[in-house]
CSV table of C-alpha atoms in Angstrom, one decimal:
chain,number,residue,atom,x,y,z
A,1048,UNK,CA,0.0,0.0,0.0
A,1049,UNK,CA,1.2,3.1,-1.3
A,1050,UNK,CA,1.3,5.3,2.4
A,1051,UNK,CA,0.9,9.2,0.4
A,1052,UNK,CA,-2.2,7.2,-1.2
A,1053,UNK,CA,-3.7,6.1,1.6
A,1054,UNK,CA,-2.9,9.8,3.7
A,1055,UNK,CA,-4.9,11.5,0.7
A,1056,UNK,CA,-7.9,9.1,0.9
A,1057,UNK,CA,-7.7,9.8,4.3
A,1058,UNK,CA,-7.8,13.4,4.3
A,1059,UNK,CA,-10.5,13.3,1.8
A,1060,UNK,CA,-12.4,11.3,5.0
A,1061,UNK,CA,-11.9,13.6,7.2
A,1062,UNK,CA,-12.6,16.5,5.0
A,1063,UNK,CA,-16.1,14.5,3.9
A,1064,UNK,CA,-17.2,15.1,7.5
A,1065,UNK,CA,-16.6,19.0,7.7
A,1066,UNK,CA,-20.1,20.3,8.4
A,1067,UNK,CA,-21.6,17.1,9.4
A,1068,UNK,CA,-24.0,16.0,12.7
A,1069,UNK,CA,-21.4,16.2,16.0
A,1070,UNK,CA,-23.8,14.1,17.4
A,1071,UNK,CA,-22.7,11.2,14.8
A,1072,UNK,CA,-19.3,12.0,13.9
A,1073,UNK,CA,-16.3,12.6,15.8
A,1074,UNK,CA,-14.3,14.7,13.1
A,1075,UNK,CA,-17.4,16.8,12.6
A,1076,UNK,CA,-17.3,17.4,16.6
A,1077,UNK,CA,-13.7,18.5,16.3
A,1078,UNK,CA,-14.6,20.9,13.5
A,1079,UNK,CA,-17.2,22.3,15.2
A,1080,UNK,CA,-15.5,23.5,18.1
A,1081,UNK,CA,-12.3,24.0,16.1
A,1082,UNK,CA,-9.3,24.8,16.4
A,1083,UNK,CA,-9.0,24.7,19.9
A,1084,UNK,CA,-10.8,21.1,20.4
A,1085,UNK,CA,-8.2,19.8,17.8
A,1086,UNK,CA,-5.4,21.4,19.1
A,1087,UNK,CA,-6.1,19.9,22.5
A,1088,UNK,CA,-5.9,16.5,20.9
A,1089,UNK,CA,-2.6,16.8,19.7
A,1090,UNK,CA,-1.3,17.9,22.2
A,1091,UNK,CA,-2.5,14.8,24.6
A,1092,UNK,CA,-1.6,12.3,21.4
A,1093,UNK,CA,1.5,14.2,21.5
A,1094,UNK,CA,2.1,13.2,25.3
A,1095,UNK,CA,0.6,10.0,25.1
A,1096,UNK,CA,3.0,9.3,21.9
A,1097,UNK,CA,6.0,10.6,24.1
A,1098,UNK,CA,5.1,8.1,27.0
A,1099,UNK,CA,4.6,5.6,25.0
A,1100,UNK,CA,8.4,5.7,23.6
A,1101,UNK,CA,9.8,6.3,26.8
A,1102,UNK,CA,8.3,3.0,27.9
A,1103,UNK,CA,9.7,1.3,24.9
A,1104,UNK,CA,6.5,-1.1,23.8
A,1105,UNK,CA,6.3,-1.0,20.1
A,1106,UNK,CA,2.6,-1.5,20.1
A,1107,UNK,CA,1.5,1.2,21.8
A,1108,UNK,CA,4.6,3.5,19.7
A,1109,UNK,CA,2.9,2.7,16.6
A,1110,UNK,CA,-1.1,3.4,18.3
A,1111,UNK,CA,-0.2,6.4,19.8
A,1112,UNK,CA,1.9,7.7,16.5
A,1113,UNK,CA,-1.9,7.0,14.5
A,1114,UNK,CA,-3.7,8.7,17.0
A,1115,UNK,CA,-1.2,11.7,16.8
A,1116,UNK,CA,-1.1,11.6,12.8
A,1117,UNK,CA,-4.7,11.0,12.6
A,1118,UNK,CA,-5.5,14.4,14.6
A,1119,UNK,CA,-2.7,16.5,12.5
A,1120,UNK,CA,-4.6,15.4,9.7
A,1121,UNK,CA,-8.0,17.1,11.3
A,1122,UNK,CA,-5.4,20.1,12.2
A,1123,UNK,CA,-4.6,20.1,8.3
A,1124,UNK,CA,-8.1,19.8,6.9
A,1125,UNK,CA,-9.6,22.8,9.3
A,1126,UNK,CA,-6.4,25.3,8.3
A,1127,UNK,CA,-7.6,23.8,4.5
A,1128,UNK,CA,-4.1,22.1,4.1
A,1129,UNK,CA,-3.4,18.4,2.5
A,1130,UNK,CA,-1.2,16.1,3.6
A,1131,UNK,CA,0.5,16.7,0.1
A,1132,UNK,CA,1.4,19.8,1.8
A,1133,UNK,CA,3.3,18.3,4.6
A,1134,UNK,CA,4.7,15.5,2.1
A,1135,UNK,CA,6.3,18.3,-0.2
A,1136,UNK,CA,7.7,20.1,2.3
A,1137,UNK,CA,9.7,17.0,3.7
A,1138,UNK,CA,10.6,16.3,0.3
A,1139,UNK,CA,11.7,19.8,-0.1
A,1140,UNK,CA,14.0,19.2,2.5
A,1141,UNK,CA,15.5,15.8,1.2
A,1142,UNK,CA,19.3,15.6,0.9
A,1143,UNK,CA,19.6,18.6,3.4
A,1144,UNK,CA,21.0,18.1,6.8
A,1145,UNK,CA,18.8,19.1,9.6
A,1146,UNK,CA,21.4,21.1,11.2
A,1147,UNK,CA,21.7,22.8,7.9
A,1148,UNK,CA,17.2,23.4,7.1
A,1149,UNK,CA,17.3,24.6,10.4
A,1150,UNK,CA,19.8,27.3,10.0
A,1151,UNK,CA,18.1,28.1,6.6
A,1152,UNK,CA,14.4,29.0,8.5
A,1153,UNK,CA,13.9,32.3,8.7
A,1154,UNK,CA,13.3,33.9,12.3
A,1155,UNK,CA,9.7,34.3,13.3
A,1156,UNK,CA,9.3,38.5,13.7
A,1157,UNK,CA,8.7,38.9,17.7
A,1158,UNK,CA,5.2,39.4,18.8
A,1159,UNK,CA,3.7,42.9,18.3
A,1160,UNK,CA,3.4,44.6,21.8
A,1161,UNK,CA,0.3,44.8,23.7
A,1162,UNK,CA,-1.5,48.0,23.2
């Protein structure tokens, strides 16, 4: 199974459910009280995934790491972004060292100050 194939199909799931009941549908719930409902959940998949490796069982590594991708891909759909996105940006990066992309990113400006 072809793994950017089966992201896009997936994407095109969740995207299927924007606008749907949140009484039958999980995703629709998360998009109706996005972003701060699916940002939540990526940040607990993110901890869970983290525990999960630093108790070393390969199971729940790989459960967690679905969990965690899964909700990304609800973050991606509600900011109207495709995991083709995310795929040509790593494939941008191919060939470059990470100490070297990292140096390339540009600064983010500082926050403007409270008025």
């Amino acid at each position: 199974m072809n793994g950017d194939d089966f992201l896009a199909r997936l994407a095109d799931v969740i995207e299927s459910r924007r606008g749907g009941d949140p009484d039958r549908s999980y995703v629709a719930r998360l998009f109706a009280r996005a972003p701060d409902a699916i940002l939540k959940k990526i940040g607990e998949e993110a901890t869970e995934t983290v525990m999960a490796a630093k108790d070393g069982d390969p199971a729940r590594i790989v459960s967690e790491t679905a969990d965690l991708w899964f909700h990304s891909l609800v973050m991606l759909a509600h900011f109207q972004l495709r995991p083709e996105d995310v795929i040509a940006e790593l494939a941008r990066r191919e060939g470059l060292s990470g100490l070297q992309e990292k140096a390339a990113r540009r600064p983010s400006p500082p926050p403007e100050p409270a008025a």
